[in-house]
Amino acid sequence: MSDAVYRYEVPVDGRWHPLQLSGRIVHVDCRNPRAVEVWALHTDGPTVTRSFRVYGTGHPLPPGIEYVGTAIAPGGQLVWHLIESP
């Protein structure tokens, strides 16, 4: 199989969510205010479990996290930030 781009969802629920990824994240967006969507390259290589959580603007972040991307929910009133656990 050749490389492809896959879509994943991370719910806006205050919890960490594991995703099995084999490539880098290429885009973060939001079509539903209750979930952030993530598009990542999918390769023939091994997958790695990575943990993600959605935070709202102004919400405190734990130390040692990595910012992945920002998504504006439909209507523009909610702005979500996708964060990865180290």
PDB file of C-alpha atoms in Angstrom:
ATOM      1  CA  MET A   1       0.000   0.000   0.000  1.00  0.00           C
ATOM      2  CA  SER A   2       1.221   3.507  -0.724  1.00  0.00           C
ATOM      3  CA  ASP A   3       1.008   6.467   1.623  1.00  0.00           C
ATOM      4  CA  ALA A   4      -2.416   8.006   2.196  1.00  0.00           C
ATOM      5  CA  VAL A   5      -3.990  10.685   4.381  1.00  0.00           C
ATOM      6  CA  TYR A   6      -6.388   9.424   7.062  1.00  0.00           C
ATOM      7  CA  ARG A   7      -8.864  11.415   9.150  1.00  0.00           C
ATOM      8  CA  TYR A   8      -9.273  10.956  12.902  1.00  0.00           C
ATOM      9  CA  GLU A   9     -11.497  12.653  15.502  1.00  0.00           C
ATOM     10  CA  VAL A  10     -10.631  13.784  19.013  1.00  0.00           C
ATOM     11  CA  PRO A  11     -13.777  14.540  21.079  1.00  0.00           C
ATOM     12  CA  VAL A  12     -14.061  17.758  23.050  1.00  0.00           C
ATOM     13  CA  ASP A  13     -14.642  16.046  26.394  1.00  0.00           C
ATOM     14  CA  GLY A  14     -11.727  16.937  28.681  1.00  0.00           C
ATOM     15  CA  ARG A  15     -10.064  13.516  28.314  1.00  0.00           C
ATOM     16  CA  TRP A  16      -6.937  12.178  26.605  1.00  0.00           C
ATOM     17  CA  HIS A  17      -7.529  10.071  23.487  1.00  0.00           C
ATOM     18  CA  PRO A  18      -5.028   7.629  21.994  1.00  0.00           C
ATOM     19  CA  LEU A  19      -4.553   7.546  18.234  1.00  0.00           C
ATOM     20  CA  GLN A  20      -2.533   4.953  16.338  1.00  0.00           C
ATOM     21  CA  LEU A  21      -0.500   6.983  13.847  1.00  0.00           C
ATOM     22  CA  SER A  22       2.211   5.950  11.413  1.00  0.00           C
ATOM     23  CA  GLY A  23       3.002   9.386  10.000  1.00  0.00           C
ATOM     24  CA  ARG A  24       2.939  13.073  10.765  1.00  0.00           C
ATOM     25  CA  ILE A  25      -0.137  15.236  11.318  1.00  0.00           C
ATOM     26  CA  VAL A  26      -0.814  17.430   8.304  1.00  0.00           C
ATOM     27  CA  HIS A  27      -3.965  19.349   9.299  1.00  0.00           C
ATOM     28  CA  VAL A  28      -6.302  20.126  12.219  1.00  0.00           C
ATOM     29  CA  ASP A  29      -9.837  21.453  11.711  1.00  0.00           C
ATOM     30  CA  CYS A  30     -13.377  21.361  13.068  1.00  0.00           C
ATOM     31  CA  ARG A  31     -16.720  20.747  11.362  1.00  0.00           C
ATOM     32  CA  ASN A  32     -18.542  19.735  14.530  1.00  0.00           C
ATOM     33  CA  PRO A  33     -18.206  21.803  17.738  1.00  0.00           C
ATOM     34  CA  ARG A  34     -17.965  18.570  19.790  1.00  0.00           C
ATOM     35  CA  ALA A  35     -14.895  17.134  18.020  1.00  0.00           C
ATOM     36  CA  VAL A  36     -11.615  18.255  16.493  1.00  0.00           C
ATOM     37  CA  GLU A  37     -10.580  16.474  13.322  1.00  0.00           C
ATOM     38  CA  VAL A  38      -7.010  15.468  12.594  1.00  0.00           C
ATOM     39  CA  TRP A  39      -5.604  14.471   9.213  1.00  0.00           C
ATOM     40  CA  ALA A  40      -2.373  12.485   9.309  1.00  0.00           C
ATOM     41  CA  LEU A  41      -0.191  10.670   6.826  1.00  0.00           C
ATOM     42  CA  HIS A  42      -0.600   6.922   6.974  1.00  0.00           C
ATOM     43  CA  THR A  43       2.417   4.928   5.840  1.00  0.00           C
ATOM     44  CA  ASP A  44       3.354   1.273   5.575  1.00  0.00           C
ATOM     45  CA  GLY A  45       5.627   1.736   8.591  1.00  0.00           C
ATOM     46  CA  PRO A  46       4.870   0.856  12.191  1.00  0.00           C
ATOM     47  CA  THR A  47       2.207   2.742  14.106  1.00  0.00           C
ATOM     48  CA  VAL A  48       2.825   4.636  17.330  1.00  0.00           C
ATOM     49  CA  THR A  49       0.207   5.333  19.988  1.00  0.00           C
ATOM     50  CA  ARG A  50       0.013   9.079  20.602  1.00  0.00           C
ATOM     51  CA  SER A  51      -2.367  10.776  23.080  1.00  0.00           C
ATOM     52  CA  PHE A  52      -4.304  13.939  22.268  1.00  0.00           C
ATOM     53  CA  ARG A  53      -6.704  16.200  24.114  1.00  0.00           C
ATOM     54  CA  VAL A  54      -8.680  19.281  23.115  1.00  0.00           C
ATOM     55  CA  TYR A  55      -8.475  22.465  25.199  1.00  0.00           C
ATOM     56  CA  GLY A  56     -10.471  25.661  24.816  1.00  0.00           C
ATOM     57  CA  THR A  57      -8.882  29.077  24.562  1.00  0.00           C
ATOM     58  CA  GLY A  58      -7.874  30.327  28.012  1.00  0.00           C
ATOM     59  CA  HIS A  59      -8.042  26.912  29.690  1.00  0.00           C
ATOM     60  CA  PRO A  60      -4.959  26.000  31.743  1.00  0.00           C
ATOM     61  CA  LEU A  61      -2.571  23.538  30.080  1.00  0.00           C
ATOM     62  CA  PRO A  62      -0.534  20.897  31.905  1.00  0.00           C
ATOM     63  CA  PRO A  63       3.255  21.182  31.811  1.00  0.00           C
ATOM     64  CA  GLY A  64       5.265  19.329  29.202  1.00  0.00           C
ATOM     65  CA  ILE A  65       2.605  19.176  26.491  1.00  0.00           C
ATOM     66  CA  GLU A  66       3.077  19.846  22.789  1.00  0.00           C
ATOM     67  CA  TYR A  67       0.833  22.146  20.772  1.00  0.00           C
ATOM     68  CA  VAL A  68      -0.413  20.467  17.573  1.00  0.00           C
ATOM     69  CA  GLY A  69      -2.905  22.893  16.035  1.00  0.00           C
ATOM     70  CA  THR A  70      -5.931  25.161  16.402  1.00  0.00           C
ATOM     71  CA  ALA A  71      -9.415  24.675  14.977  1.00  0.00           C
ATOM     72  CA  ILE A  72     -12.298  27.137  14.879  1.00  0.00           C
ATOM     73  CA  ALA A  73     -15.712  25.535  15.336  1.00  0.00           C
ATOM     74  CA  PRO A  74     -18.507  26.379  12.890  1.00  0.00           C
ATOM     75  CA  GLY A  75     -19.906  29.824  13.653  1.00  0.00           C
ATOM     76  CA  GLY A  76     -16.559  31.021  15.022  1.00  0.00           C
ATOM     77  CA  GLN A  77     -17.609  31.254  18.680  1.00  0.00           C
ATOM     78  CA  LEU A  78     -15.523  28.301  19.915  1.00  0.00           C
ATOM     79  CA  VAL A  79     -11.808  27.885  19.303  1.00  0.00           C
ATOM     80  CA  TRP A  80     -10.211  24.547  20.121  1.00  0.00           C
ATOM     81  CA  HIS A  81      -6.517  23.728  20.541  1.00  0.00           C
ATOM     82  CA  LEU A  82      -5.244  20.202  19.965  1.00  0.00           C
ATOM     83  CA  ILE A  83      -2.542  19.252  22.462  1.00  0.00           C
ATOM     84  CA  GLU A  84      -0.358  16.140  22.535  1.00  0.00           C
ATOM     85  CA  SER A  85       0.839  14.454  25.699  1.00  0.00           C
ATOM     86  CA  PRO A  86       4.605  13.877  25.841  1.00  0.00           C
TER      87      PRO A  86
END
